[in-house]
Amino acid sequence: ILFDKVLKGFSKRLAEMFAEDGDLPVDERSLLEAQLQDRPSIYRVIKMNQKIESKKYLVEDLLSEEGKVFNIKDRSTLESFSKGTIFIGRVFPAIDEISVYLLMGSVTEIPEALWKKLFLSIEEWKKESGQTGTDFFRAHHAQIQNFIYEMTKK
């Protein structure tokens, strides 16, 4: 994902370097700063809001050690997800609502049977790398996607 790209010889992501540019309009800077707080990970829907008009649901970060929970506001996934749905996604804080997160970019749903297999590999990769959460995801995103591809191409 380009958002996570770090150029050779640099320590910051491209998005972070772009945010340091002083020429951005205020509204674009606010959005970019919120997006820089993104948390790409694998999530499980743990509660759907019974009132569809609120357009919110709760997800648990399956890669974080503490099982962090996010209140997501997104109409399209609210209509297609159900409790227990597992997906790869990227959340970032909403600018105008406290404790509410939005989805950024594409979302990939993972069937439960595939998650059980992927989870075993993730646990091995975590032990090898010593990373968890967002750091783990950023470092192993390609491995995760390749695992999914290899398991589903049959």
Short mmCIF file of C-alpha atoms in Angstrom, two decimals, residues 4-150:
data_model
loop_
_atom_site.label_atom_id
_atom_site.label_comp_id
_atom_site.label_asym_id
_atom_site.label_seq_id
_atom_site.Cartn_x
_atom_site.Cartn_y
_atom_site.Cartn_z
CA ASP A 4 2.76 2.71 4.11
CA LYS A 5 5.62 3.10 1.62
CA VAL A 6 8.99 4.18 3.05
CA LEU A 7 11.54 5.16 0.44
CA LYS A 8 15.05 3.75 0.65
CA GLY A 9 17.22 6.00 2.82
CA PHE A 10 14.24 7.56 4.64
CA SER A 11 12.70 6.69 8.00
CA LYS A 12 9.22 8.16 7.42
CA ARG A 13 6.32 6.95 5.32
CA LEU A 14 5.54 8.91 2.14
CA ALA A 15 2.31 10.12 3.71
CA GLU A 16 4.21 11.51 6.71
CA MET A 17 6.61 13.40 4.46
CA PHE A 18 3.69 14.76 2.44
CA ALA A 19 2.02 15.94 5.66
CA GLU A 20 5.12 17.97 6.52
CA ASP A 21 4.62 19.99 3.32
CA GLY A 22 3.50 23.45 4.41
CA ASP A 23 1.49 24.09 1.24
CA LEU A 24 -1.55 21.96 2.11
CA PRO A 25 -4.90 23.68 2.67
CA VAL A 26 -6.15 23.46 6.28
CA ASP A 27 -8.96 20.97 5.56
CA GLU A 28 -6.65 18.64 3.60
CA ARG A 29 -4.02 18.85 6.35
CA SER A 30 -6.63 17.93 9.00
CA LEU A 31 -7.76 14.90 7.01
CA LEU A 32 -4.19 13.76 6.29
CA GLU A 33 -3.20 14.13 9.97
CA ALA A 34 -6.20 11.98 10.96
CA GLN A 35 -5.29 9.41 8.31
CA LEU A 36 -1.72 9.28 9.63
CA GLN A 37 -3.21 7.81 12.80
CA ASP A 38 -4.42 4.85 10.75
CA ARG A 39 -4.42 1.32 12.11
CA PRO A 40 -4.21 -1.27 9.35
CA SER A 41 -5.01 -4.68 10.78
CA ILE A 42 -7.32 -7.67 10.74
CA TYR A 43 -10.62 -7.02 12.49
CA ARG A 44 -13.63 -9.01 13.68
CA VAL A 45 -17.09 -7.42 13.90
CA ILE A 46 -18.17 -7.88 17.51
CA LYS A 47 -21.38 -5.85 17.60
CA MET A 48 -23.70 -4.46 14.96
CA ASN A 49 -25.76 -1.42 15.86
CA GLN A 50 -29.43 -2.36 15.79
CA LYS A 51 -30.29 1.14 14.57
CA ILE A 52 -29.08 1.16 10.98
CA GLU A 53 -29.42 4.96 10.79
CA SER A 54 -26.45 5.34 13.16
CA LYS A 55 -24.24 3.60 10.55
CA LYS A 56 -21.87 2.33 13.27
CA TYR A 57 -20.60 -1.02 14.51
CA LEU A 58 -17.85 -2.32 16.80
CA VAL A 59 -14.77 -4.24 15.68
CA GLU A 60 -11.94 -5.89 17.59
CA ASP A 61 -8.35 -5.63 16.36
CA LEU A 62 -7.25 -9.28 16.13
CA LEU A 63 -3.55 -8.43 15.83
CA SER A 64 -3.24 -6.17 18.87
CA GLU A 65 -2.16 -7.72 22.15
CA GLU A 66 -4.80 -5.81 24.07
CA GLY A 67 -7.70 -6.64 21.73
CA LYS A 68 -8.41 -2.98 21.00
CA VAL A 69 -12.00 -2.18 20.01
CA PHE A 70 -13.04 0.49 17.50
CA ASN A 71 -16.41 2.10 16.83
CA ILE A 72 -16.64 2.14 13.01
CA LYS A 73 -18.87 4.41 10.97
CA ASP A 74 -19.27 3.13 7.42
CA ARG A 75 -22.56 2.59 5.61
CA SER A 76 -21.41 0.17 2.91
CA THR A 77 -19.74 -2.33 5.25
CA LEU A 78 -22.53 -1.96 7.80
CA GLU A 79 -24.93 -3.23 5.16
CA SER A 80 -22.72 -6.13 4.04
CA PHE A 81 -21.04 -7.27 7.30
CA SER A 82 -22.61 -9.18 10.15
CA LYS A 83 -21.49 -10.03 13.67
CA GLY A 84 -18.44 -12.28 13.44
CA THR A 85 -17.26 -11.04 10.02
CA ILE A 86 -13.45 -10.98 9.82
CA PHE A 87 -11.77 -8.53 7.46
CA ILE A 88 -8.53 -6.78 6.60
CA GLY A 89 -8.95 -3.05 6.76
CA ARG A 90 -7.49 0.26 7.78
CA VAL A 91 -9.25 2.47 10.32
CA PHE A 92 -8.50 6.08 11.20
CA PRO A 93 -10.15 8.54 13.60
CA ALA A 94 -13.04 10.63 12.30
CA ILE A 95 -12.26 14.34 12.45
CA ASP A 96 -15.69 15.47 13.61
CA GLU A 97 -16.71 12.68 16.01
CA ILE A 98 -15.00 11.59 19.23
CA SER A 99 -14.24 7.85 19.55
CA VAL A 100 -15.47 7.11 16.03
CA TYR A 101 -13.30 5.63 13.30
CA LEU A 102 -13.69 5.50 9.54
CA LEU A 103 -12.46 2.92 7.04
CA MET A 104 -9.85 3.97 4.50
CA GLY A 105 -9.14 2.13 1.27
CA SER A 106 -10.21 -1.35 0.37
CA VAL A 107 -11.56 -3.98 2.74
CA THR A 108 -10.94 -7.71 2.30
CA GLU A 109 -13.29 -10.15 4.01
CA ILE A 110 -11.70 -13.36 5.34
CA PRO A 111 -13.90 -16.47 5.73
CA GLU A 112 -13.75 -18.06 9.20
CA ALA A 113 -12.14 -21.29 7.94
CA LEU A 114 -9.39 -19.33 6.20
CA TRP A 115 -8.88 -17.15 9.30
CA LYS A 116 -8.24 -20.25 11.43
CA LYS A 117 -5.40 -21.28 9.10
CA LEU A 118 -4.06 -17.75 8.71
CA PHE A 119 -4.11 -17.22 12.49
CA LEU A 120 -1.68 -20.12 13.00
CA SER A 121 0.77 -18.60 10.53
CA ILE A 122 0.35 -15.14 12.05
CA GLU A 123 1.20 -16.49 15.50
CA GLU A 124 4.42 -17.99 14.07
CA TRP A 125 5.33 -14.77 12.28
CA LYS A 126 4.67 -12.75 15.45
CA LYS A 127 7.03 -14.96 17.46
CA GLU A 128 9.72 -14.65 14.79
CA SER A 129 9.42 -10.87 14.47
CA GLY A 130 8.48 -9.84 18.00
CA GLN A 131 5.99 -7.39 16.49
CA THR A 132 2.29 -6.99 17.19
CA GLY A 133 -0.60 -4.83 16.05
CA THR A 134 -0.06 -2.17 13.43
CA ASP A 135 3.72 -2.65 13.32
CA PHE A 136 3.23 -6.35 12.64
CA PHE A 137 0.64 -5.69 9.94
CA ARG A 138 2.76 -3.10 8.13
CA ALA A 139 5.77 -5.46 8.15
CA HIS A 140 3.82 -8.59 7.15
CA HIS A 141 1.02 -7.27 4.94
CA ALA A 142 2.49 -8.86 1.81
CA GLN A 143 2.91 -12.23 3.58
CA ILE A 144 -0.69 -12.10 4.79
CA GLN A 145 -2.03 -11.25 1.33
CA ASN A 146 0.12 -13.95 -0.27
CA PHE A 147 -1.11 -16.54 2.24
CA ILE A 148 -4.72 -15.63 1.42
CA TYR A 149 -4.01 -15.77 -2.31
CA GLU A 150 -2.31 -19.16 -2.08
#
